[in-house]
Amino acid sequence: MKAIRISQKSSTKELVPESVDRPVIKPGYVVIKVKAFGVNESEVTSRKGESSADFSFPRILGIEGVGVVAEVGENSSFEVGQKVATMMGGLGRSIDGAYAEYTQAKEENVIPISTDLDWGTIGALPEMLQTAYGSLSRGLDLQKNETLLIRGGSSTVGLMAASLAKYLGAKVISTTRHSESLTTLEKYGATYPLLDDKDFEKNMHQIMPDGVDKVLELVGTTSLLQDINFLKEGGKLCFVGALSGKWTLDEFSPFMIPTGTFLTSYAGEANDLPAKVFNDILKEVEQDKLAVPIAKVYHGLAEVGQAQENLESGKYSGKHVVVL
């Protein structure tokens, strides 16, 4: 089969398809014929040799993928030909990933899906949806009619979270540093798209003088203390990402957290996206009740390098997806 495999720190030009052995089925695993996969920042990090401790070379990249079951082991709950999605569980880090014609994933990390959506749309969802849904449900316990501030709203997760939050009946305030992205924020569910500039705090107080119920923090610790002070008493901030690149807070004291507010984080687990939730959301997308932010769809493994370049450029809003 063809796959994108790297043996050392590499440039995007070195993301070239090569012939490798097809995965041999192992107990408790499913072999999947890959139809599409999303391209993620963590894969860029892995390519640069800066990944998490569980990553090792040589490695086929790709932490998520969608496709059809090609092979199952004994007593499997899956069937050959069944549509599935997979993400995380070491995929693309400690085991070979989805930048390939076939991949192998643990059954516990494989979700059966039933949908007539095109593979490009399905391929955009697993990791992005898992992070957005998990942070809103487990991280924030977002409820209907609550107000949600998404700091870093033009990011892929930010756009998906806004779309989900609107679907759940919340009122969304979403931020971007780029004025040209304001219409995109509104398209994907923001009631109040706000420019993250010198007037941001003043504009926030004008829109929400009593504060907000929940905050989804995607920018990082550079804005965390400002954002936690936008909370109403009883409100909650969930730290999910660090688009600023800053993950820690210098000289932090618990007394910096306003009385009666809560600070938590969400690191993400594949099991936080149950099969029923995934399939329910696919149905909502089919019926145009939920928008999926897609930046661009690419065709074939040969375009993976370009997809990673475009992702790194930061010039696109939404998910980059490769269809095979």
Short mmCIF file of C-alpha atoms in Angstrom, two decimals:
data_model
loop_
_atom_site.label_atom_id
_atom_site.label_comp_id
_atom_site.label_asym_id
_atom_site.label_seq_id
_atom_site.Cartn_x
_atom_site.Cartn_y
_atom_site.Cartn_z
CA MET A 1 0.00 0.00 0.00
CA LYS A 2 0.98 3.69 -0.20
CA ALA A 3 1.55 5.78 2.91
CA ILE A 4 3.31 8.90 4.20
CA ARG A 5 6.03 7.58 6.50
CA ILE A 6 8.83 9.65 8.00
CA SER A 7 12.01 8.36 9.65
CA GLN A 8 13.34 11.65 10.98
CA LYS A 9 12.50 15.33 11.34
CA SER A 10 11.16 16.30 7.91
CA SER A 11 9.99 19.20 5.76
CA THR A 12 6.62 19.24 4.00
CA LYS A 13 8.48 18.50 0.74
CA GLU A 14 9.52 15.17 2.24
CA LEU A 15 5.93 14.07 2.85
CA VAL A 16 5.98 11.82 -0.20
CA PRO A 17 3.93 8.63 -0.61
CA GLU A 18 5.97 5.43 -0.48
CA SER A 19 5.21 1.73 -0.67
CA VAL A 20 4.92 0.04 2.74
CA ASP A 21 3.44 -3.19 4.02
CA ARG A 22 -0.28 -3.23 4.68
CA PRO A 23 -1.11 -3.64 8.40
CA VAL A 24 -1.46 -7.22 9.61
CA ILE A 25 -4.51 -7.62 11.82
CA LYS A 26 -3.82 -7.98 15.55
CA PRO A 27 -6.19 -9.18 18.29
CA GLY A 28 -8.45 -6.37 19.44
CA TYR A 29 -7.73 -4.25 16.35
CA VAL A 30 -9.57 -3.38 13.13
CA VAL A 31 -7.90 -2.77 9.75
CA ILE A 32 -9.53 0.20 8.01
CA LYS A 33 -9.40 1.16 4.34
CA VAL A 34 -8.89 4.91 4.72
CA LYS A 35 -11.22 7.13 2.72
CA ALA A 36 -10.29 10.49 4.27
CA PHE A 37 -8.43 12.10 7.16
CA GLY A 38 -8.10 15.51 8.73
CA VAL A 39 -4.73 17.26 8.97
CA ASN A 40 -3.83 18.46 12.47
CA GLU A 41 -1.34 20.73 14.22
CA SER A 42 -0.06 17.77 16.24
CA GLU A 43 0.98 16.05 13.00
CA VAL A 44 2.95 19.14 12.00
CA THR A 45 4.61 19.00 15.41
CA SER A 46 5.43 15.31 14.93
CA ARG A 47 6.89 15.98 11.49
CA LYS A 48 9.21 18.54 13.07
CA GLY A 49 10.34 16.03 15.69
CA GLU A 50 8.70 17.97 18.53
CA SER A 51 5.88 15.58 19.40
CA SER A 52 4.74 14.02 22.66
CA ALA A 53 6.77 11.41 24.52
CA ASP A 54 4.85 8.50 23.00
CA PHE A 55 5.94 9.43 19.46
CA SER A 56 8.77 7.56 17.76
CA PHE A 57 10.37 7.24 14.31
CA PRO A 58 9.82 5.72 11.81
CA ARG A 59 6.14 6.57 11.80
CA ILE A 60 3.16 6.87 9.49
CA LEU A 61 1.52 10.11 10.63
CA GLY A 62 -2.18 10.82 11.11
CA ILE A 63 -4.09 10.88 14.40
CA GLU A 64 -7.55 10.44 12.84
CA GLY A 65 -9.22 8.86 9.86
CA VAL A 66 -12.50 7.65 8.40
CA GLY A 67 -13.19 4.78 6.03
CA VAL A 68 -14.54 1.26 5.80
CA VAL A 69 -13.55 -1.85 7.75
CA ALA A 70 -11.25 -4.02 5.63
CA GLU A 71 -10.40 -6.76 8.13
CA VAL A 72 -11.43 -7.82 11.62
CA GLY A 73 -10.14 -10.30 14.17
CA GLU A 74 -11.97 -13.07 15.97
CA ASN A 75 -15.10 -12.14 17.93
CA SER A 76 -15.00 -8.57 16.64
CA SER A 77 -18.05 -6.34 17.04
CA PHE A 78 -17.29 -4.81 13.62
CA GLU A 79 -18.05 -6.12 10.14
CA VAL A 80 -16.07 -5.89 6.90
CA GLY A 81 -17.47 -3.04 4.78
CA GLN A 82 -18.83 -1.09 7.75
CA LYS A 83 -18.24 2.68 7.76
CA VAL A 84 -16.13 3.81 10.72
CA ALA A 85 -14.16 6.69 12.20
CA THR A 86 -11.11 6.52 14.45
CA MET A 87 -8.97 8.98 16.37
CA MET A 88 -6.31 9.19 19.05
CA GLY A 89 -5.45 6.04 21.03
CA GLY A 90 -1.81 6.44 20.01
CA LEU A 91 -2.70 6.65 16.30
CA GLY A 92 0.07 8.40 14.39
CA ARG A 93 2.20 8.57 17.53
CA SER A 94 2.90 5.22 19.18
CA ILE A 95 1.29 3.22 16.35
CA ASP A 96 1.13 3.97 12.63
CA GLY A 97 -1.57 6.42 11.65
CA ALA A 98 -4.03 7.35 8.93
CA TYR A 99 -1.80 9.02 6.32
CA ALA A 100 -2.12 5.74 4.43
CA GLU A 101 -4.39 3.65 2.22
CA TYR A 102 -4.95 1.32 5.18
CA THR A 103 -4.54 1.82 8.91
CA GLN A 104 -5.06 -0.29 12.02
CA ALA A 105 -6.77 0.93 15.18
CA LYS A 106 -7.85 -0.53 18.50
CA GLU A 107 -11.52 -1.50 18.49
CA GLU A 108 -12.14 0.69 21.54
CA ASN A 109 -11.03 3.72 19.49
CA VAL A 110 -13.18 2.91 16.44
CA ILE A 111 -16.67 4.40 16.06
CA PRO A 112 -19.25 2.79 13.74
CA ILE A 113 -20.99 5.43 11.65
CA SER A 114 -24.06 5.51 9.44
CA THR A 115 -24.29 8.43 7.04
CA ASP A 116 -24.61 9.38 3.38
CA LEU A 117 -22.38 12.43 3.76
CA ASP A 118 -19.36 12.70 1.46
CA TRP A 119 -16.03 11.45 2.78
CA GLY A 120 -14.55 14.95 2.84
CA THR A 121 -17.16 16.16 5.31
CA ILE A 122 -16.95 13.02 7.44
CA GLY A 123 -13.15 13.18 7.41
CA ALA A 124 -13.17 16.70 8.85
CA LEU A 125 -15.02 15.67 11.97
CA PRO A 126 -13.46 13.08 14.33
CA GLU A 127 -10.70 14.96 16.14
CA MET A 128 -12.25 18.42 15.75
CA LEU A 129 -15.66 17.24 16.92
CA GLN A 130 -14.23 15.20 19.80
CA THR A 131 -12.31 18.21 21.14
CA ALA A 132 -15.19 20.66 20.69
CA TYR A 133 -17.86 18.34 22.06
CA GLY A 134 -15.71 17.09 24.93
CA SER A 135 -14.75 20.59 26.04
CA LEU A 136 -18.34 21.84 25.93
CA SER A 137 -19.83 18.78 27.63
CA ARG A 138 -17.24 17.40 30.07
CA GLY A 139 -15.23 20.59 30.41
CA LEU A 140 -17.98 23.19 30.67
CA ASP A 141 -21.29 21.32 31.00
CA LEU A 142 -22.76 23.93 28.64
CA GLN A 143 -26.53 24.31 28.92
CA LYS A 144 -29.26 25.81 26.76
CA ASN A 145 -29.61 29.61 27.06
CA GLU A 146 -26.18 30.03 28.69
CA THR A 147 -23.69 32.56 27.36
CA LEU A 148 -20.35 31.25 26.09
CA LEU A 149 -17.21 33.22 25.27
CA ILE A 150 -14.88 31.41 22.85
CA ARG A 151 -11.46 33.04 22.98
CA GLY A 152 -9.64 32.01 19.81
CA GLY A 153 -12.84 31.48 17.88
CA SER A 154 -11.42 31.44 14.36
CA SER A 155 -9.41 28.28 15.11
CA THR A 156 -10.77 24.98 13.82
CA VAL A 157 -11.92 23.87 17.28
CA GLY A 158 -13.29 27.35 17.97
CA LEU A 159 -15.47 27.28 14.87
CA MET A 160 -16.73 23.76 15.57
CA ALA A 161 -17.43 24.66 19.21
CA ALA A 162 -19.42 27.72 18.14
CA SER A 163 -21.48 25.66 15.71
CA LEU A 164 -22.17 23.05 18.40
CA ALA A 165 -22.94 25.63 21.08
CA LYS A 166 -25.45 27.37 18.84
CA TYR A 167 -27.06 24.00 18.08
CA LEU A 168 -27.28 23.35 21.85
CA GLY A 169 -29.10 26.65 22.32
CA ALA A 170 -26.32 28.74 23.85
CA LYS A 171 -25.53 32.35 22.99
CA VAL A 172 -21.98 32.61 21.62
CA ILE A 173 -19.43 35.43 21.78
CA SER A 174 -16.43 34.48 19.66
CA THR A 175 -13.16 36.31 19.06
CA THR A 176 -10.60 36.67 16.30
CA ARG A 177 -7.52 38.83 15.79
CA HIS A 178 -8.35 39.26 12.08
CA SER A 179 -11.19 41.53 10.98
CA GLU A 180 -11.67 39.51 7.79
CA SER A 181 -12.61 36.49 9.94
CA LEU A 182 -15.57 38.16 11.66
CA THR A 183 -18.04 37.01 9.00
CA THR A 184 -16.69 33.46 9.35
CA LEU A 185 -17.34 33.54 13.11
CA GLU A 186 -20.92 34.62 12.46
CA LYS A 187 -21.38 31.95 9.77
CA TYR A 188 -20.47 29.22 12.24
CA GLY A 189 -22.67 30.29 15.10
CA ALA A 190 -21.37 33.41 16.85
CA THR A 191 -24.13 35.75 17.96
CA TYR A 192 -21.46 38.32 18.73
CA PRO A 193 -18.26 38.07 16.65
CA LEU A 194 -15.66 40.30 18.31
CA LEU A 195 -12.28 41.58 17.21
CA ASP A 196 -9.55 40.73 19.71
CA ASP A 197 -7.92 44.17 19.80
CA LYS A 198 -7.28 46.98 22.28
CA ASP A 199 -11.03 47.64 22.59
CA PHE A 200 -11.97 44.01 23.21
CA GLU A 201 -12.47 44.28 26.97
CA LYS A 202 -14.58 47.43 26.62
CA ASN A 203 -16.71 45.80 23.91
CA MET A 204 -17.17 42.69 26.04
CA HIS A 205 -18.48 44.71 28.98
CA GLN A 206 -20.87 46.56 26.66
CA ILE A 207 -22.28 43.33 25.21
CA MET A 208 -22.28 41.33 28.45
CA PRO A 209 -22.31 43.83 31.34
CA ASP A 210 -23.21 41.07 33.81
CA GLY A 211 -20.58 38.67 32.48
CA VAL A 212 -20.83 35.26 30.79
CA ASP A 213 -21.68 31.81 32.09
CA LYS A 214 -18.85 29.89 30.44
CA VAL A 215 -15.51 30.55 28.71
CA LEU A 216 -13.73 28.24 26.28
CA GLU A 217 -10.06 29.25 26.43
CA LEU A 218 -8.18 28.41 23.24
CA VAL A 219 -5.66 31.28 23.14
CA GLY A 220 -3.74 30.21 26.25
CA THR A 221 -2.47 31.74 29.44
CA THR A 222 -1.85 35.11 27.77
CA SER A 223 -5.60 35.79 27.95
CA LEU A 224 -6.70 33.43 30.74
CA LEU A 225 -6.72 35.94 33.60
CA GLN A 226 -8.60 38.50 31.54
CA ASP A 227 -11.15 35.91 30.44
CA ILE A 228 -11.80 34.43 33.88
CA ASN A 229 -12.77 37.90 35.06
CA PHE A 230 -15.56 37.98 32.46
CA LEU A 231 -17.32 35.15 34.31
CA LYS A 232 -20.46 35.57 36.35
CA GLU A 233 -20.38 34.13 39.85
CA GLY A 234 -20.75 30.38 39.44
CA GLY A 235 -19.26 30.56 35.95
CA LYS A 236 -16.60 28.25 34.59
CA LEU A 237 -13.55 28.63 32.34
CA CYS A 238 -12.18 25.58 30.53
CA PHE A 239 -8.57 25.73 29.29
CA VAL A 240 -8.30 23.66 26.10
CA GLY A 241 -5.56 25.10 23.90
CA ALA A 242 -2.79 27.63 23.57
CA LEU A 243 -2.84 29.27 20.16
CA SER A 244 -0.48 31.86 21.63
CA GLY A 245 2.06 29.11 22.32
CA LYS A 246 2.05 29.87 26.05
CA TRP A 247 0.77 27.02 28.23
CA THR A 248 1.90 28.13 31.70
CA LEU A 249 1.12 31.12 33.90
CA ASP A 250 4.04 32.83 35.60
CA GLU A 251 3.74 33.37 39.36
CA PHE A 252 0.23 31.95 39.45
CA SER A 253 -1.74 32.11 42.69
CA PRO A 254 -5.15 30.49 43.30
CA PHE A 255 -6.27 33.88 44.61
CA MET A 256 -6.18 35.07 40.99
CA ILE A 257 -9.35 33.04 40.42
CA PRO A 258 -12.32 35.30 41.28
CA THR A 259 -14.44 34.13 44.20
CA GLY A 260 -17.24 31.83 43.14
CA THR A 261 -15.83 31.04 39.69
CA PHE A 262 -14.21 27.85 38.47
CA LEU A 263 -11.12 27.05 36.41
CA THR A 264 -10.74 23.66 34.73
CA SER A 265 -9.07 22.10 31.69
CA TYR A 266 -9.84 19.56 29.02
CA ALA A 267 -7.14 17.37 27.48
CA GLY A 268 -9.39 15.17 25.34
CA GLU A 269 -10.16 11.47 25.25
CA ALA A 270 -11.52 9.50 22.30
CA ASN A 271 -14.20 8.00 24.55
CA ASP A 272 -15.58 11.49 25.23
CA LEU A 273 -17.29 11.26 21.83
CA PRO A 274 -19.78 8.37 22.13
CA ALA A 275 -20.90 6.65 18.92
CA LYS A 276 -24.49 7.82 19.45
CA VAL A 277 -23.40 11.46 19.76
CA PHE A 278 -21.20 11.23 16.66
CA ASN A 279 -24.01 9.68 14.60
CA ASP A 280 -26.59 12.14 15.92
CA ILE A 281 -24.34 15.00 14.85
CA LEU A 282 -23.82 13.43 11.41
CA LYS A 283 -27.61 13.43 10.99
CA GLU A 284 -27.78 17.11 11.98
CA VAL A 285 -25.09 17.92 9.41
CA GLU A 286 -27.00 15.96 6.75
CA GLN A 287 -30.07 18.10 7.49
CA ASP A 288 -28.05 21.36 7.38
CA LYS A 289 -28.79 22.01 11.06
CA LEU A 290 -25.10 22.02 11.96
CA ALA A 291 -22.25 23.55 9.96
CA VAL A 292 -18.86 21.83 9.61
CA PRO A 293 -15.94 24.27 9.18
CA ILE A 294 -13.83 22.99 6.27
CA ALA A 295 -10.97 25.09 4.90
CA LYS A 296 -10.02 22.96 1.92
CA VAL A 297 -10.32 19.39 0.63
CA TYR A 298 -7.27 17.75 -0.96
CA HIS A 299 -7.16 14.63 -3.10
CA GLY A 300 -4.59 11.88 -2.67
CA LEU A 301 -1.58 11.32 -0.42
CA ALA A 302 0.58 13.42 -2.74
CA GLU A 303 -1.23 16.56 -1.49
CA VAL A 304 -0.55 15.97 2.22
CA GLY A 305 2.53 18.23 2.17
CA GLN A 306 0.52 21.09 0.67
CA ALA A 307 -2.23 20.54 3.23
CA GLN A 308 0.28 20.83 6.09
CA GLU A 309 1.81 23.96 4.53
CA ASN A 310 -1.59 25.60 4.25
CA LEU A 311 -2.45 24.63 7.82
CA GLU A 312 0.79 26.18 9.08
CA SER A 313 0.21 29.39 7.11
CA GLY A 314 -2.78 30.29 9.29
CA LYS A 315 -4.49 31.86 6.28
CA TYR A 316 -7.41 29.46 6.26
CA SER A 317 -10.39 29.04 8.58
CA GLY A 318 -11.54 25.49 9.15
CA LYS A 319 -10.28 21.96 8.73
CA HIS A 320 -7.91 20.73 6.03
CA VAL A 321 -9.05 17.31 4.80
CA VAL A 322 -7.39 14.77 2.51
CA VAL A 323 -9.65 12.40 0.56
CA LEU A 324 -8.22 9.18 -0.89
#
